[in-house]
XYZ file of C-alpha atoms in Angstrom:
468
model
C 43.425 -22.345 -81.823
C 46.011 -19.604 -82.395
C 45.332 -16.880 -84.957
C 48.250 -17.973 -87.144
C 46.617 -21.410 -87.463
C 43.412 -20.074 -89.017
C 43.006 -19.758 -92.801
C 43.660 -16.295 -94.167
C 40.044 -15.695 -95.169
C 38.873 -16.519 -91.639
C 41.411 -14.142 -90.126
C 40.389 -11.480 -92.649
C 36.728 -11.905 -91.727
C 37.563 -11.496 -88.033
C 39.607 -8.370 -88.761
C 36.831 -6.892 -90.878
C 34.261 -7.610 -88.150
C 36.666 -6.107 -85.570
C 36.629 -9.363 -83.597
C 40.426 -9.297 -83.648
C 42.877 -6.529 -84.460
C 45.792 -6.570 -86.914
C 48.040 -6.105 -83.877
C 46.804 -9.388 -82.369
C 47.250 -11.170 -85.689
C 50.763 -9.766 -86.080
C 51.757 -10.756 -82.542
C 50.558 -14.294 -83.247
C 52.720 -14.410 -86.374
C 55.758 -13.063 -84.541
C 55.285 -15.615 -81.758
C 55.184 -18.425 -84.303
C 58.351 -17.026 -85.877
C 60.119 -17.245 -82.518
C 59.012 -20.875 -82.166
C 60.199 -22.001 -85.606
C 63.068 -19.791 -86.686
C 65.831 -21.500 -84.689
C 65.022 -24.717 -86.532
C 64.428 -23.297 -90.008
C 66.428 -20.088 -90.515
C 63.774 -19.073 -93.011
C 64.421 -15.342 -92.555
C 67.441 -13.212 -93.415
C 65.956 -10.254 -91.556
C 62.951 -10.014 -89.259
C 61.099 -6.722 -88.814
C 58.993 -6.941 -85.636
C 59.081 -3.194 -84.967
C 57.964 -2.340 -88.486
C 55.321 -5.066 -88.359
C 53.788 -3.808 -85.123
C 53.836 -0.211 -86.341
C 52.115 -1.202 -89.596
C 49.615 -3.272 -87.603
C 48.754 -0.315 -85.375
C 48.165 1.852 -88.451
C 45.954 -0.862 -89.964
C 44.040 -1.173 -86.697
C 43.294 2.573 -86.658
C 42.325 2.604 -90.341
C 39.834 -0.211 -89.804
C 38.480 1.382 -86.643
C 37.915 4.562 -88.668
C 35.983 2.647 -91.320
C 38.778 2.519 -93.896
C 38.916 -1.233 -94.474
C 40.970 -1.934 -97.611
C 39.972 -5.541 -98.249
C 40.831 -9.106 -97.229
C 44.604 -8.517 -97.147
C 44.319 -5.632 -94.689
C 46.216 -6.537 -91.514
C 47.534 -9.873 -92.837
C 51.232 -10.711 -92.153
C 53.546 -11.094 -95.146
C 56.985 -12.569 -95.765
C 59.035 -11.084 -98.604
C 61.756 -12.940 -100.485
C 65.016 -11.063 -100.054
C 65.236 -10.318 -103.778
C 62.434 -7.742 -103.452
C 63.451 -4.210 -102.507
C 61.922 -2.972 -99.257
C 62.452 0.688 -98.390
C 64.663 1.094 -95.338
C 65.058 -2.676 -94.857
C 68.213 -4.474 -95.938
C 67.776 -6.524 -99.113
C 70.688 -8.933 -99.472
C 69.578 -11.549 -102.026
C 71.217 -13.903 -99.481
C 74.596 -12.866 -100.859
C 77.695 -11.175 -99.501
C 77.540 -9.048 -102.639
C 74.638 -7.064 -101.156
C 75.127 -7.485 -97.428
C 74.895 -3.723 -96.816
C 72.308 -2.798 -99.463
C 69.308 -0.870 -98.106
C 66.847 0.253 -100.814
C 65.231 3.669 -100.699
C 61.950 2.569 -102.276
C 59.814 -0.573 -102.267
C 59.626 -2.902 -105.236
C 56.383 -2.549 -107.173
C 54.895 -5.768 -105.826
C 55.709 -4.946 -102.215
C 54.298 -1.429 -102.618
C 51.054 -2.846 -104.002
C 50.683 -5.272 -101.116
C 51.417 -2.536 -98.598
C 48.696 -0.514 -100.334
C 46.393 -3.483 -99.733
C 47.258 -3.261 -96.020
C 49.635 -6.200 -95.589
C 52.142 -6.315 -92.704
C 55.873 -6.987 -93.236
C 57.123 -9.707 -90.868
C 60.534 -10.018 -92.488
C 62.705 -10.889 -95.478
C 62.993 -14.573 -96.337
C 66.107 -16.396 -97.488
C 66.705 -17.196 -101.132
C 69.271 -19.400 -102.795
C 71.983 -16.809 -103.519
C 70.575 -14.388 -106.122
C 67.906 -17.053 -106.820
C 70.498 -19.167 -108.654
C 69.628 -22.621 -107.330
C 66.803 -24.823 -106.108
C 67.804 -25.835 -102.575
C 68.343 -22.674 -100.416
C 71.177 -24.124 -98.267
C 70.650 -21.571 -95.474
C 67.162 -22.846 -94.595
C 65.402 -26.003 -93.456
C 62.205 -27.710 -94.525
C 59.373 -27.219 -92.007
C 58.351 -30.884 -92.248
C 61.930 -32.110 -91.707
C 64.492 -29.389 -90.909
C 67.367 -31.607 -92.024
C 65.913 -31.552 -95.555
C 65.863 -28.797 -98.158
C 62.879 -26.443 -98.411
C 63.629 -26.159 -102.115
C 64.493 -22.955 -103.856
C 65.181 -20.484 -104.769
C 62.286 -19.154 -102.648
C 63.099 -21.646 -99.906
C 62.728 -19.249 -97.002
C 59.284 -18.242 -98.229
C 58.218 -21.869 -98.550
C 59.490 -22.668 -95.071
C 57.835 -19.606 -93.508
C 54.435 -20.393 -95.022
C 54.701 -24.138 -94.404
C 55.535 -23.528 -90.743
C 52.608 -21.138 -90.279
C 54.693 -18.020 -89.610
C 52.856 -16.139 -92.361
C 49.849 -16.936 -94.503
C 51.606 -15.564 -97.592
C 55.185 -14.965 -98.706
C 56.499 -13.612 -101.986
C 58.687 -15.645 -104.294
C 60.196 -15.414 -107.744
C 60.243 -18.113 -110.397
C 62.807 -18.456 -113.216
C 62.980 -22.231 -113.484
C 60.496 -23.212 -110.793
C 61.575 -21.187 -107.777
C 58.027 -20.581 -106.482
C 56.623 -24.017 -107.243
C 59.629 -26.057 -106.098
C 59.547 -24.820 -102.476
C 55.756 -24.850 -102.526
C 55.747 -28.546 -103.399
C 58.518 -29.462 -100.962
C 57.092 -27.429 -98.053
C 53.427 -28.380 -98.522
C 52.179 -24.971 -99.649
C 50.410 -23.487 -102.648
C 52.623 -21.655 -105.158
C 51.482 -19.548 -108.106
C 53.727 -18.588 -111.005
C 51.651 -16.263 -113.177
C 51.831 -15.741 -116.923
C 54.981 -13.984 -118.110
C 54.082 -10.304 -118.184
C 51.223 -10.495 -115.672
C 53.066 -8.632 -112.867
C 55.899 -6.114 -112.651
C 59.359 -7.215 -111.601
C 60.644 -3.691 -110.992
C 62.645 -3.605 -107.781
C 63.303 -7.377 -107.784
C 66.844 -8.628 -108.382
C 66.945 -10.518 -111.658
C 68.215 -13.961 -112.440
C 67.151 -14.137 -116.098
C 64.960 -11.279 -117.311
C 63.249 -13.211 -120.094
C 62.363 -16.095 -117.731
C 61.747 -14.289 -114.405
C 58.266 -14.181 -112.845
C 57.020 -12.880 -109.478
C 54.237 -14.437 -107.434
C 53.064 -15.730 -104.048
C 53.424 -18.836 -101.934
C 50.441 -19.315 -99.653
C 48.685 -21.753 -97.384
C 45.496 -22.023 -99.469
C 44.558 -21.503 -103.099
C 42.299 -18.507 -102.482
C 45.154 -16.746 -100.657
C 47.257 -16.874 -103.819
C 44.303 -15.591 -105.838
C 43.892 -12.582 -103.560
C 47.597 -11.707 -103.506
C 48.195 -12.267 -107.217
C 45.270 -10.001 -108.044
C 46.790 -7.259 -105.898
C 50.283 -7.703 -107.396
C 49.265 -7.804 -111.043
C 49.068 -5.076 -113.641
C 50.885 -3.202 -116.362
C 54.007 -1.229 -115.451
C 55.728 0.799 -118.170
C 59.016 0.421 -116.252
C 58.900 -3.341 -116.870
C 58.651 -3.752 -120.656
C 57.622 -7.403 -120.234
C 54.318 -6.495 -118.581
C 51.207 -6.608 -120.721
C 48.639 -3.813 -120.719
C 45.441 -5.764 -120.145
C 42.746 -5.756 -117.439
C 43.494 -7.666 -114.247
C 40.621 -9.957 -113.240
C 39.592 -10.599 -109.657
C 41.214 -14.011 -109.496
C 39.222 -15.044 -106.430
C 35.912 -14.307 -108.146
C 34.322 -17.576 -109.291
C 37.125 -19.647 -107.819
C 34.516 -22.165 -106.635
C 33.023 -22.631 -110.126
C 34.129 -26.253 -110.257
C 35.701 -28.301 -113.039
C 32.716 -30.002 -114.665
C 33.246 -30.136 -118.409
C 36.867 -28.999 -118.312
C 39.373 -30.921 -120.392
C 42.376 -31.844 -118.276
C 45.516 -32.741 -120.208
C 47.356 -35.771 -118.822
C 50.903 -36.036 -120.230
C 52.032 -39.383 -121.587
C 55.707 -38.369 -121.782
C 58.229 -36.047 -120.102
C 56.359 -35.731 -116.771
C 56.301 -39.527 -116.575
C 60.058 -40.010 -116.879
C 62.529 -40.555 -114.008
C 60.011 -39.912 -111.231
C 59.531 -41.205 -107.697
C 56.562 -43.644 -107.646
C 54.851 -41.747 -104.822
C 55.037 -38.484 -106.788
C 53.541 -40.206 -109.831
C 50.799 -41.727 -107.665
C 49.945 -38.313 -106.194
C 49.414 -36.902 -109.683
C 47.294 -39.884 -110.694
C 45.130 -39.441 -107.596
C 44.645 -35.747 -108.367
C 43.568 -36.628 -111.912
C 41.066 -39.158 -110.566
C 39.623 -36.545 -108.188
C 39.100 -34.092 -111.048
C 37.527 -36.780 -113.220
C 35.187 -37.638 -110.366
C 34.160 -33.971 -110.240
C 33.095 -34.020 -113.878
C 36.290 -33.113 -115.733
C 37.383 -35.013 -118.834
C 40.893 -36.459 -118.847
C 42.658 -36.129 -122.207
C 46.017 -37.754 -122.884
C 48.536 -35.400 -124.516
C 52.068 -35.662 -125.828
C 54.419 -32.916 -124.599
C 55.960 -31.441 -127.766
C 59.691 -30.840 -128.246
C 60.215 -32.263 -124.772
C 63.882 -33.072 -125.260
C 64.646 -29.407 -125.970
C 62.985 -27.825 -122.920
C 65.788 -28.096 -120.352
C 68.645 -27.259 -122.764
C 66.678 -24.182 -123.826
C 66.033 -23.122 -120.223
C 69.702 -23.277 -119.260
C 71.003 -21.809 -122.531
C 68.858 -18.712 -121.948
C 69.182 -18.421 -118.183
C 72.934 -18.776 -117.819
C 74.121 -15.968 -120.147
C 71.341 -13.640 -118.988
C 72.413 -14.196 -115.376
C 76.053 -13.600 -116.308
C 75.108 -10.360 -118.067
C 73.165 -9.132 -115.017
C 76.115 -9.854 -112.722
C 78.830 -8.765 -115.163
C 80.289 -6.013 -112.975
C 80.183 -8.109 -109.793
C 81.793 -11.045 -111.550
C 84.580 -8.770 -112.775
C 85.209 -6.687 -109.643
C 84.209 -8.830 -106.634
C 83.900 -12.487 -107.672
C 85.088 -13.639 -104.235
C 81.823 -12.401 -102.710
C 79.821 -15.058 -104.554
C 79.558 -18.592 -103.220
C 81.653 -21.041 -105.234
C 78.512 -22.618 -106.674
C 77.001 -19.410 -108.018
C 80.304 -17.955 -109.221
C 80.959 -21.125 -111.240
C 77.511 -20.956 -112.854
C 78.035 -17.291 -113.728
C 81.453 -17.989 -115.242
C 79.983 -20.749 -117.382
C 77.219 -18.410 -118.527
C 79.746 -15.731 -119.423
C 81.556 -18.223 -121.652
C 78.462 -19.224 -123.641
C 78.597 -18.336 -127.332
C 76.250 -15.622 -128.546
C 75.117 -17.959 -131.340
C 74.045 -20.577 -128.772
C 72.047 -17.979 -126.865
C 70.313 -16.705 -130.010
C 69.531 -20.245 -131.139
C 68.014 -20.974 -127.721
C 65.767 -17.928 -128.069
C 64.653 -19.191 -131.487
C 64.024 -22.668 -130.107
C 61.964 -21.208 -127.265
C 59.678 -19.614 -129.851
C 59.171 -23.016 -131.496
C 58.415 -24.641 -128.131
C 55.891 -21.933 -127.274
C 54.118 -22.418 -130.598
C 54.001 -26.193 -130.182
C 52.504 -25.834 -126.684
C 49.847 -23.447 -128.039
C 48.864 -26.170 -130.497
C 48.736 -28.745 -127.693
C 46.309 -26.531 -125.763
C 43.871 -26.528 -128.683
C 42.483 -29.777 -127.274
C 42.654 -29.101 -123.523
C 41.867 -26.402 -120.983
C 44.708 -27.090 -118.538
C 47.574 -29.525 -118.128
C 47.930 -31.542 -114.903
C 51.371 -32.866 -113.952
C 53.534 -33.644 -110.937
C 55.207 -30.473 -109.697
C 58.476 -32.303 -109.016
C 60.108 -35.672 -109.535
C 60.114 -36.432 -105.808
C 60.198 -35.100 -102.239
C 62.807 -33.013 -100.424
C 66.388 -34.260 -100.348
C 68.693 -34.024 -97.352
C 70.435 -30.670 -96.964
C 73.700 -32.515 -96.346
C 73.323 -34.599 -99.511
C 71.230 -32.735 -102.116
C 71.098 -35.565 -104.639
C 68.430 -38.007 -105.779
C 69.583 -41.577 -106.380
C 67.453 -43.430 -108.917
C 66.790 -47.193 -108.966
C 69.409 -47.717 -111.682
C 72.043 -46.289 -109.317
C 72.503 -42.965 -111.069
C 72.552 -39.813 -108.934
C 70.991 -36.524 -110.025
C 71.674 -33.172 -108.369
C 68.555 -31.854 -106.650
C 68.555 -28.571 -108.583
C 68.667 -30.334 -111.943
C 66.064 -32.868 -110.856
C 63.599 -30.332 -109.478
C 63.879 -27.959 -112.423
C 63.049 -30.698 -114.948
C 59.310 -30.584 -114.255
C 58.985 -26.919 -113.342
C 60.993 -25.265 -116.135
C 58.470 -25.877 -118.972
C 56.194 -23.172 -117.545
C 59.111 -20.721 -117.610
C 60.216 -21.549 -121.139
C 56.625 -21.218 -122.380
C 55.693 -18.361 -120.023
C 52.439 -20.122 -119.131
C 50.805 -19.774 -115.692
C 51.336 -22.681 -113.321
C 49.866 -23.390 -109.891
C 51.391 -25.953 -107.519
C 48.996 -27.434 -104.972
C 49.807 -29.920 -102.184
C 48.625 -33.358 -103.280
C 49.914 -35.958 -100.824
C 52.513 -36.871 -98.247
C 55.078 -39.617 -98.759
C 55.239 -42.658 -96.510
C 58.014 -40.764 -94.725
C 55.813 -37.724 -94.086
C 57.191 -35.357 -96.747
C 54.917 -33.217 -98.962
C 54.325 -33.793 -102.667
C 52.616 -31.418 -105.081
C 50.849 -31.365 -108.409
C 50.851 -28.450 -110.811
C 48.132 -27.095 -113.062
C 49.420 -25.294 -116.160
C 47.029 -23.043 -118.078
C 46.780 -20.986 -121.219
C 48.238 -17.454 -121.270
C 46.628 -15.195 -118.653
C 44.295 -18.001 -117.534
C 45.226 -17.681 -113.855
C 41.528 -17.705 -112.813
C 41.061 -21.060 -114.539
C 44.051 -22.819 -112.980
C 43.039 -21.398 -109.606
C 39.559 -22.902 -110.062
C 41.100 -26.309 -110.735
C 43.451 -25.952 -107.777
C 40.599 -24.886 -105.532
C 38.584 -27.940 -106.597
C 41.497 -30.179 -105.613
C 41.900 -28.314 -102.330
C 38.245 -28.702 -101.415
C 38.371 -32.427 -102.093
C 41.556 -33.171 -100.186
C 42.723 -32.926 -96.599
C 46.283 -32.080 -97.638
C 46.090 -28.367 -98.536
C 46.374 -25.883 -95.676
C 48.273 -28.066 -93.222
C 50.843 -26.422 -90.970
C 54.068 -28.247 -90.205
C 54.441 -29.014 -86.483
C 58.071 -27.833 -86.347
C 59.226 -25.948 -83.244
C 62.607 -25.024 -81.856
C 62.144 -27.664 -79.130
C 61.207 -30.382 -81.626
C 64.237 -29.578 -83.742
């Protein structure tokens, strides 16, 4: 078995015991990249020279007795929204095709401090404004979308190139590609981690977090990324728990909310069945299933878009005025619509978000976590990114995927997507666990319980350049 095929914690144990070196692990990752990249185009930029240099430094540090922890020597993919010093950061847009940051984003700097190795920058839907990432392919079926906007990260992890890749999540952009590519994806609580040095889509909805092969990987990386940063006024000054500690505590006695509306509407039967199976697994492990009604459900998506669109237009105001031709038609149109939104509509959406957040807090009085499908269905074709429902209506993939993921952004609650099943056609499906504010350890415990009682989590897609 190749090193890239092993779980992160097994590779970390081998590195710590000096059975393998970070250089060997990095070479394995780079070899896998060469095998898969022609089929997937998951990366905007690859950094083999930097990776091998970082790996040699890590190797010497460990040899000298300076082992930093389980992320030391582990390869990392970074979504191309995150600044990386000396490495081009394009946001997959012609607007930034020559931009080379001088300093690392806060999250990247923290992971470098933990000893991680940069393999490259992964593609995003342009400036994270979409859910399909047209540049990249799905590792389970390269002619299908990997989701977005962190599609390159999902593809890279799903194909086994890296154990972990960074994503961002404004309407589901970590969890959507995680579900479609068969990986774990963690969107933390709003304010848990700094977004400094990450290009914004919508500052009051943006979150940063990891996509990973296993649940414990996300726990390790999210712990390292988290913390207060005075430069990001959204971050909250509170202690950061070790999110991997007690991850195997089980779910006995936990009250699992099962929605009776919203997450049951306009959904592929196989996606609904995957969520029902996950609920049955948790019940069999001693959890109590509690039916809940999602409050103010009809207002969630209008609120998401009414906040996101003008905030995105404000962020890109100068670009939209001076170089609109450098945007893709899709993103430029969305920005122009956002710029035309009335200030009163934006303010009313902010007020409505407050009401939704309060109603969800009340819902959580009777449950510990909420369990729901991550998405309405599997990956669509890249050439035809629409879902056609039994009644004949067609829904754009971005709109369809965001429906189930956006509630966690509007509320700011932590949400973990975990692989749950594969369709009859061999495409991944996920379920998400939504928790109370700053309850990442709890949703990770639930996700870990599902992982340990399923053979779905941790699979690597068999894609290769030859197969494609």
